[in-house]
Amino acid sequence: MSQLPTPQEVAAASRELGLVAPPAELHGALCGWLAGGGADARDWTAKVMADESLPPPPAGSALDRLREGSVAQLEDGEFAFQLLLADEDASVRQRAQALFDWCRGFLGAFGLAAGAKPPLSEEGSEALQDLGKLAGARVQDIDEDEEDEASLSELEEFVRVATLLLHGDCVLGPRHRRSFN
């Protein structure tokens, strides 16, 4: 399975390019772009940030590895796709904020790539609406207990599966339909 760089590596590489988005939001944007049918391109940062003046990440950099790993995971038939969020030892609050940031990035770039009327299934439409709710969420009082931990894990799994579903609707489905014609 393709390994993603760490959030710290992505943060450092982002600073080198002058990007201000946190690592989770940047990964969400990349995945939204790819799930919406955007091209796997070296200059993905310019595309997902809608800023053509941004230089492409250097080959082999953490941001380039993030793109390569994300593409491989989304295309993998074994559902190996993972979200790049905060470290496992981060607090539940920090990890929840990273998940909401991830969803915000995903929605913006998904819209850029998929356009106004993406070819979504009913489940895909519902998943996109739910991702929108998460993107607008704010971290409330969290007790940092097992219940909050379990709830966050469930949300992370939902976002992971929703991303795969949307990628299937917008990328894999049309690709398979073209191969049958």
Coordinates of N, CA and C in Angstrom, one line a residue:
M1 N 0.8 -1.2 0.0 CA 0.0 0.0 0.0 C 0.9 1.2 0.0
S2 N 0.5 2.3 -0.7 CA 1.2 3.5 -0.8 C 1.1 4.3 0.5
Q3 N 2.2 4.6 1.1 CA 2.3 5.3 2.4 C 2.3 6.8 2.1
L4 N 1.5 7.5 2.9 CA 1.4 9.0 2.8 C 2.5 9.6 3.7
P5 N 3.0 10.7 3.3 CA 4.0 11.4 4.2 C 3.3 11.8 5.5
T6 N 4.0 12.1 6.5 CA 3.4 12.5 7.8 C 2.8 13.9 7.7
P7 N 1.9 14.3 8.6 CA 1.4 15.7 8.7 C 2.5 16.7 8.8
Q8 N 3.6 16.3 9.6 CA 4.7 17.3 9.8 C 5.5 17.5 8.5
E9 N 5.7 16.4 7.8 CA 6.4 16.5 6.5 C 5.6 17.4 5.5
V10 N 4.2 17.2 5.5 CA 3.4 18.0 4.6 C 3.4 19.4 5.0
A11 N 3.3 19.7 6.3 CA 3.3 21.1 6.8 C 4.6 21.8 6.4
A12 N 5.8 21.1 6.6 CA 7.0 21.7 6.2 C 7.1 22.0 4.7
A13 N 6.7 21.0 3.9 CA 6.7 21.2 2.5 C 5.7 22.3 2.0
S14 N 4.6 22.4 2.7 CA 3.6 23.5 2.4 C 4.2 24.9 2.7
R15 N 4.9 25.0 3.8 CA 5.5 26.3 4.2 C 6.6 26.6 3.1
E16 N 7.3 25.7 2.6 CA 8.3 26.0 1.6 C 7.7 26.5 0.3
L17 N 6.5 26.1 0.0 CA 5.8 26.6 -1.2 C 5.0 27.8 -0.9
G18 N 4.9 28.2 0.4 CA 4.1 29.4 0.8 C 2.6 29.1 1.0
L19 N 2.2 27.9 1.2 CA 0.8 27.5 1.3 C 0.5 27.7 2.8
V20 N -0.7 28.2 3.0 CA -1.2 28.4 4.4 C -2.1 27.4 4.9
A21 N -2.6 26.5 4.1 CA -3.6 25.5 4.5 C -2.9 24.5 5.4
P22 N -3.6 24.1 6.5 CA -3.0 23.0 7.3 C -3.0 21.7 6.5
P23 N -2.1 20.8 6.9 CA -1.9 19.5 6.2 C -3.2 18.7 5.9
A24 N -4.1 18.7 6.9 CA -5.4 17.9 6.7 C -6.2 18.6 5.6
E25 N -6.3 19.9 5.6 CA -7.1 20.6 4.6 C -6.5 20.5 3.2
L26 N -5.2 20.5 3.2 CA -4.5 20.3 1.9 C -4.8 18.9 1.3
H27 N -4.7 17.9 2.2 CA -4.9 16.5 1.7 C -6.4 16.4 1.3
G28 N -7.3 17.0 2.1 CA -8.7 17.0 1.7 C -8.9 17.6 0.3
A29 N -8.3 18.7 0.1 CA -8.4 19.4 -1.2 C -7.9 18.5 -2.3
L30 N -6.7 17.9 -2.1 CA -6.2 17.0 -3.1 C -7.1 15.9 -3.4
C31 N -7.7 15.3 -2.4 CA -8.6 14.1 -2.5 C -9.9 14.6 -3.2
G32 N -10.4 15.8 -2.8 CA -11.6 16.3 -3.4 C -11.4 16.5 -4.9
W33 N -10.2 17.1 -5.3 CA -9.9 17.3 -6.7 C -9.9 16.0 -7.4
L34 N -9.2 15.0 -6.9 CA -9.1 13.7 -7.5 C -10.5 13.0 -7.6
A35 N -11.2 13.0 -6.5 CA -12.5 12.3 -6.5 C -13.5 13.0 -7.4
G36 N -13.4 14.3 -7.6 CA -14.3 15.0 -8.5 C -13.9 14.8 -10.0
G37 N -12.8 14.1 -10.3 CA -12.4 13.9 -11.7 C -11.3 14.8 -12.1
G38 N -10.7 15.5 -11.2 CA -9.5 16.4 -11.6 C -8.3 15.5 -12.0
A39 N -7.5 16.1 -12.8 CA -6.3 15.4 -13.3 C -5.3 15.2 -12.2
D40 N -4.6 14.0 -12.3 CA -3.4 13.7 -11.5 C -2.3 14.5 -12.1
A41 N -2.0 15.6 -11.6 CA -1.0 16.5 -12.2 C 0.1 17.0 -11.2
R42 N 1.3 17.1 -11.6 CA 2.4 17.6 -10.7 C 2.0 18.9 -10.1
D43 N 1.3 19.8 -10.8 CA 1.0 21.1 -10.3 C -0.4 21.1 -9.6
W44 N -0.7 20.0 -8.9 CA -2.0 19.9 -8.2 C -2.2 21.0 -7.2
T45 N -1.2 21.5 -6.6 CA -1.4 22.6 -5.6 C -2.1 23.8 -6.2
A46 N -1.6 24.2 -7.4 CA -2.2 25.4 -8.1 C -3.6 25.1 -8.5
K47 N -3.9 23.9 -8.8 CA -5.3 23.5 -9.2 C -6.2 23.5 -8.0
V48 N -5.8 22.8 -6.9 CA -6.8 22.7 -5.8 C -6.9 24.0 -5.0
M49 N -5.9 24.9 -5.1 CA -5.9 26.1 -4.4 C -6.5 27.2 -5.3
A50 N -6.8 26.9 -6.6 CA -7.3 27.8 -7.6 C -6.4 29.0 -7.7
D51 N -5.1 28.8 -7.7 CA -4.1 29.8 -7.8 C -3.0 29.3 -8.8
E52 N -3.1 29.7 -10.1 CA -2.2 29.2 -11.1 C -0.8 29.7 -10.9
S53 N -0.6 30.7 -10.0 CA 0.8 31.2 -9.8 C 1.6 30.4 -8.9
L54 N 1.0 29.4 -8.2 CA 1.7 28.5 -7.3 C 2.6 27.6 -8.1
P55 N 3.9 27.4 -7.7 CA 4.8 26.5 -8.4 C 4.4 25.1 -8.0
P56 N 4.7 24.1 -8.9 CA 4.4 22.7 -8.6 C 5.4 22.3 -7.5
P57 N 4.9 21.3 -6.6 CA 5.8 20.8 -5.6 C 7.0 20.1 -6.3
P58 N 8.2 20.2 -5.7 CA 9.4 19.5 -6.3 C 9.2 18.0 -6.3
A59 N 9.7 17.4 -7.4 CA 9.6 15.9 -7.5 C 10.2 15.3 -6.3
G60 N 9.5 14.3 -5.7 CA 10.0 13.6 -4.5 C 9.7 14.3 -3.2
S61 N 9.2 15.5 -3.2 CA 8.9 16.2 -2.0 C 7.7 15.6 -1.3
A62 N 7.5 16.0 -0.1 CA 6.4 15.4 0.7 C 5.1 15.7 0.0
L63 N 4.9 16.9 -0.6 CA 3.7 17.2 -1.4 C 3.5 16.3 -2.6
D64 N 4.6 16.0 -3.3 CA 4.6 15.2 -4.5 C 4.3 13.7 -4.0
R65 N 4.8 13.3 -2.9 CA 4.5 12.0 -2.4 C 3.1 11.9 -1.9
L66 N 2.6 13.0 -1.4 CA 1.2 13.0 -1.0 C 0.3 12.8 -2.2
R67 N 0.6 13.4 -3.3 CA -0.2 13.2 -4.5 C -0.1 11.8 -5.0
E68 N 1.1 11.3 -5.1 CA 1.3 9.9 -5.6 C 0.6 8.9 -4.7
G69 N 0.8 9.0 -3.4 CA 0.2 8.1 -2.5 C -1.4 8.2 -2.5
S70 N -1.9 9.4 -2.6 CA -3.4 9.5 -2.6 C -4.0 9.0 -3.9
V71 N -3.3 9.2 -5.0 CA -3.8 8.6 -6.3 C -3.8 7.1 -6.2
A72 N -2.7 6.5 -5.7 CA -2.6 5.1 -5.6 C -3.6 4.5 -4.7
Q73 N -3.9 5.2 -3.5 CA -4.9 4.7 -2.6 C -6.3 4.8 -3.1
L74 N -6.6 5.9 -3.8 CA -8.0 6.0 -4.4 C -8.2 5.0 -5.5
E75 N -7.2 4.7 -6.3 CA -7.3 3.7 -7.4 C -7.2 2.3 -6.9
D76 N -6.8 2.0 -5.7 CA -6.6 0.7 -5.1 C -8.0 0.0 -4.9
G77 N -8.1 -1.2 -5.4 CA -9.4 -1.9 -5.3 C -9.6 -2.5 -3.9
E78 N -8.7 -2.3 -3.0 CA -8.8 -3.0 -1.7 C -9.2 -2.0 -0.6
F79 N -9.7 -0.8 -1.0 CA -10.2 0.2 -0.1 C -9.1 0.6 0.9
A80 N -7.9 0.8 0.4 CA -6.8 1.1 1.3 C -6.7 2.6 1.6
F81 N -7.6 3.4 1.0 CA -7.5 4.9 1.2 C -7.5 5.3 2.6
Q82 N -6.6 6.2 3.0 CA -6.5 6.8 4.3 C -6.5 8.3 4.3
L83 N -7.1 8.9 5.4 CA -7.1 10.3 5.5 C -5.8 10.8 6.2
L84 N -5.2 11.9 5.7 CA -4.1 12.5 6.4 C -4.7 13.5 7.4
L85 N -4.7 13.1 8.7 CA -5.2 14.0 9.7 C -4.1 14.4 10.7
A86 N -4.4 14.6 11.9 CA -3.4 14.9 12.9 C -2.8 13.5 13.4
D87 N -1.7 13.6 14.0 CA -1.1 12.4 14.6 C -2.0 11.7 15.6
E88 N -1.8 10.4 15.7 CA -2.6 9.6 16.6 C -2.5 10.0 18.0
D89 N -1.4 10.6 18.4 CA -1.2 11.0 19.8 C -1.8 12.4 20.0
A90 N -2.3 13.1 19.0 CA -2.9 14.4 19.2 C -4.2 14.2 20.0
S91 N -4.7 15.3 20.6 CA -5.9 15.2 21.3 C -7.1 14.9 20.4
V92 N -8.2 14.5 21.0 CA -9.4 14.3 20.2 C -9.9 15.6 19.6
R93 N -9.8 16.7 20.3 CA -10.1 18.0 19.8 C -9.3 18.3 18.6
Q94 N -8.0 18.1 18.7 CA -7.1 18.5 17.5 C -7.5 17.6 16.3
R95 N -7.7 16.3 16.6 CA -8.0 15.4 15.5 C -9.4 15.7 14.9
A96 N -10.4 16.1 15.7 CA -11.7 16.5 15.2 C -11.5 17.7 14.3
Q97 N -10.7 18.7 14.8 CA -10.5 19.9 14.0 C -9.9 19.6 12.6
A98 N -8.9 18.7 12.7 CA -8.3 18.2 11.4 C -9.3 17.6 10.5
L99 N -10.2 16.8 11.0 CA -11.2 16.1 10.2 C -12.1 17.2 9.5
F100 N -12.5 18.2 10.3 CA -13.4 19.2 9.7 C -12.6 20.1 8.7
D101 N -11.3 20.3 8.9 CA -10.5 21.0 8.0 C -10.4 20.2 6.7
W102 N -10.2 18.9 6.8 CA -10.1 17.9 5.7 C -11.3 18.0 4.8
C103 N -12.5 18.0 5.5 CA -13.8 18.1 4.8 C -13.9 19.4 4.0
R104 N -13.5 20.5 4.7 CA -13.6 21.8 4.0 C -12.7 21.8 2.7
G105 N -11.5 21.3 2.9 CA -10.6 21.3 1.7 C -11.2 20.4 0.6
F106 N -11.8 19.3 1.0 CA -12.4 18.3 0.1 C -13.5 19.0 -0.7
L107 N -14.4 19.6 0.0 CA -15.6 20.2 -0.7 C -15.2 21.3 -1.7
G108 N -14.3 22.2 -1.4 CA -13.9 23.2 -2.3 C -13.2 22.6 -3.6
A109 N -12.3 21.7 -3.4 CA -11.6 21.2 -4.6 C -12.5 20.2 -5.4
F110 N -13.4 19.5 -4.7 CA -14.4 18.6 -5.4 C -15.2 19.5 -6.3
G111 N -15.7 20.6 -5.8 CA -16.5 21.5 -6.6 C -15.8 22.0 -7.8
L112 N -14.5 22.4 -7.7 CA -13.7 22.8 -8.8 C -13.6 21.8 -9.9
A113 N -13.3 20.5 -9.4 CA -13.1 19.4 -10.4 C -14.4 18.9 -11.0
A114 N -15.4 18.7 -10.2 CA -16.6 18.0 -10.6 C -17.6 18.9 -11.3
G115 N -17.5 20.2 -11.0 CA -18.4 21.2 -11.6 C -19.8 21.2 -10.9
A116 N -20.7 21.9 -11.5 CA -22.0 22.1 -10.9 C -22.9 20.9 -10.8
K117 N -22.8 20.0 -11.8 CA -23.7 18.8 -11.8 C -22.8 17.5 -12.0
P118 N -22.2 17.1 -10.9 CA -21.4 15.9 -11.0 C -22.3 14.7 -11.1
P119 N -21.9 13.6 -11.8 CA -22.7 12.4 -12.0 C -22.8 11.5 -10.7
L120 N -23.6 12.0 -9.7 CA -23.6 11.4 -8.4 C -24.8 10.4 -8.3
S121 N -24.6 9.3 -7.7 CA -25.6 8.4 -7.3 C -26.4 9.0 -6.1
E122 N -27.5 8.5 -5.8 CA -28.3 9.0 -4.6 C -27.4 8.9 -3.4
E123 N -26.7 7.8 -3.2 CA -25.8 7.7 -2.0 C -24.7 8.7 -2.1
G124 N -24.2 9.0 -3.3 CA -23.1 10.0 -3.4 C -23.6 11.4 -3.1
S125 N -24.8 11.7 -3.5 CA -25.4 13.0 -3.2 C -25.6 13.2 -1.7
E126 N -26.1 12.2 -1.0 CA -26.2 12.2 0.4 C -24.9 12.3 1.1
A127 N -23.9 11.6 0.6 CA -22.6 11.7 1.2 C -22.0 13.1 1.1
L128 N -22.2 13.7 -0.1 CA -21.6 15.0 -0.3 C -22.3 16.0 0.6
Q129 N -23.6 15.9 0.8 CA -24.3 16.8 1.8 C -23.8 16.6 3.2
D130 N -23.6 15.3 3.6 CA -23.0 15.1 4.9 C -21.6 15.6 5.1
L131 N -20.8 15.5 4.0 CA -19.5 16.1 4.1 C -19.6 17.6 4.3
G132 N -20.6 18.2 3.6 CA -20.8 19.6 3.8 C -21.1 20.0 5.2
K133 N -21.9 19.2 5.9 CA -22.2 19.5 7.3 C -21.0 19.4 8.1
L134 N -20.2 18.4 7.9 CA -18.9 18.2 8.6 C -18.0 19.4 8.4
A135 N -17.9 19.8 7.1 CA -17.0 21.0 6.8 C -17.4 22.2 7.5
G136 N -18.7 22.4 7.8 CA -19.2 23.5 8.5 C -19.2 23.4 10.0
A137 N -18.8 22.2 10.5 CA -18.9 21.9 11.9 C -17.7 22.6 12.7
R138 N -18.0 22.8 14.0 CA -17.0 23.4 14.8 C -16.8 22.4 16.0
V139 N -15.6 22.4 16.5 CA -15.3 21.5 17.6 C -15.9 22.2 18.9
Q140 N -16.8 21.4 19.5 CA -17.4 21.9 20.7 C -16.6 21.3 21.9
D141 N -17.2 21.4 23.1 CA -16.6 20.9 24.3 C -16.4 19.4 24.1
I142 N -15.2 18.9 24.3 CA -14.9 17.5 24.1 C -14.3 17.0 25.5
D143 N -14.8 15.9 25.9 CA -14.3 15.4 27.2 C -13.0 14.6 27.0
E144 N -12.6 14.3 25.8 CA -11.5 13.4 25.6 C -11.6 12.0 26.2
D145 N -12.9 11.5 26.1 CA -13.1 10.2 26.7 C -13.3 9.2 25.6
E146 N -13.5 8.0 26.0 CA -13.6 6.9 25.0 C -14.8 7.1 24.1
E147 N -15.9 7.7 24.6 CA -17.1 7.9 23.8 C -16.8 8.9 22.7
D148 N -16.1 10.0 23.0 CA -15.7 11.0 22.0 C -14.7 10.3 21.0
E149 N -13.8 9.5 21.5 CA -12.8 8.8 20.7 C -13.6 7.9 19.7
A150 N -14.5 7.2 20.1 CA -15.3 6.3 19.3 C -16.1 7.1 18.2
S151 N -16.7 8.2 18.7 CA -17.5 9.0 17.7 C -16.6 9.6 16.6
L152 N -15.4 10.0 17.0 CA -14.5 10.6 16.0 C -14.1 9.5 15.1
S153 N -13.8 8.3 15.6 CA -13.4 7.2 14.7 C -14.5 6.9 13.7
E154 N -15.7 6.9 14.1 CA -16.9 6.6 13.2 C -16.9 7.7 12.2
L155 N -16.8 9.0 12.5 CA -16.8 10.1 11.6 C -15.7 9.9 10.6
E156 N -14.5 9.6 11.0 CA -13.3 9.4 10.1 C -13.6 8.3 9.1
E157 N -14.2 7.2 9.6 CA -14.5 6.1 8.7 C -15.6 6.5 7.7
F158 N -16.6 7.3 8.1 CA -17.6 7.8 7.2 C -17.0 8.6 6.1
V159 N -16.1 9.5 6.5 CA -15.5 10.4 5.5 C -14.6 9.6 4.5
R160 N -13.9 8.6 5.0 CA -13.1 7.8 4.2 C -14.0 7.1 3.1
V161 N -15.1 6.5 3.6 CA -16.0 5.7 2.7 C -16.7 6.7 1.7
A162 N -17.1 7.8 2.2 CA -17.8 8.8 1.4 C -16.9 9.3 0.3
T163 N -15.6 9.5 0.6 CA -14.6 9.9 -0.5 C -14.5 8.8 -1.5
L164 N -14.4 7.5 -1.1 CA -14.3 6.4 -2.1 C -15.6 6.4 -2.9
L165 N -16.8 6.6 -2.3 CA -18.0 6.6 -3.0 C -18.1 7.7 -4.1
L166 N -17.7 8.9 -3.7 CA -17.7 10.0 -4.6 C -16.7 9.8 -5.8
H167 N -15.5 9.2 -5.4 CA -14.5 8.9 -6.5 C -15.1 7.9 -7.4
G168 N -15.8 6.9 -6.9 CA -16.5 5.9 -7.7 C -17.5 6.5 -8.6
D169 N -18.3 7.4 -8.1 CA -19.4 8.0 -8.9 C -18.8 8.9 -10.1
C170 N -17.7 9.7 -9.7 CA -17.2 10.7 -10.7 C -16.1 10.2 -11.5
V171 N -15.3 9.2 -11.1 CA -14.1 8.8 -11.8 C -14.2 7.4 -12.3
L172 N -14.4 6.5 -11.4 CA -14.4 5.0 -11.8 C -15.7 4.7 -12.6
G173 N -16.8 5.2 -12.2 CA -18.1 4.9 -13.0 C -18.0 5.3 -14.4
P174 N -17.7 6.6 -14.6 CA -17.5 7.1 -16.0 C -16.4 6.4 -16.8
R175 N -15.3 6.1 -16.1 CA -14.2 5.3 -16.8 C -14.7 4.0 -17.2
H176 N -15.5 3.3 -16.4 CA -16.0 1.9 -16.8 C -17.0 2.0 -17.9
R177 N -17.9 3.1 -17.8 CA -18.9 3.2 -18.9 C -18.2 3.5 -20.2
R178 N -17.1 4.3 -20.2 CA -16.4 4.5 -21.5 C -15.8 3.2 -22.0
S179 N -15.3 2.4 -21.1 CA -14.7 1.1 -21.6 C -15.7 0.1 -22.2
F180 N -17.0 0.3 -21.8 CA -18.0 -0.6 -22.4 C -18.5 -0.1 -23.7
N181 N -18.3 1.1 -24.0 CA -18.8 1.7 -25.2 C -17.9 1.4 -26.4

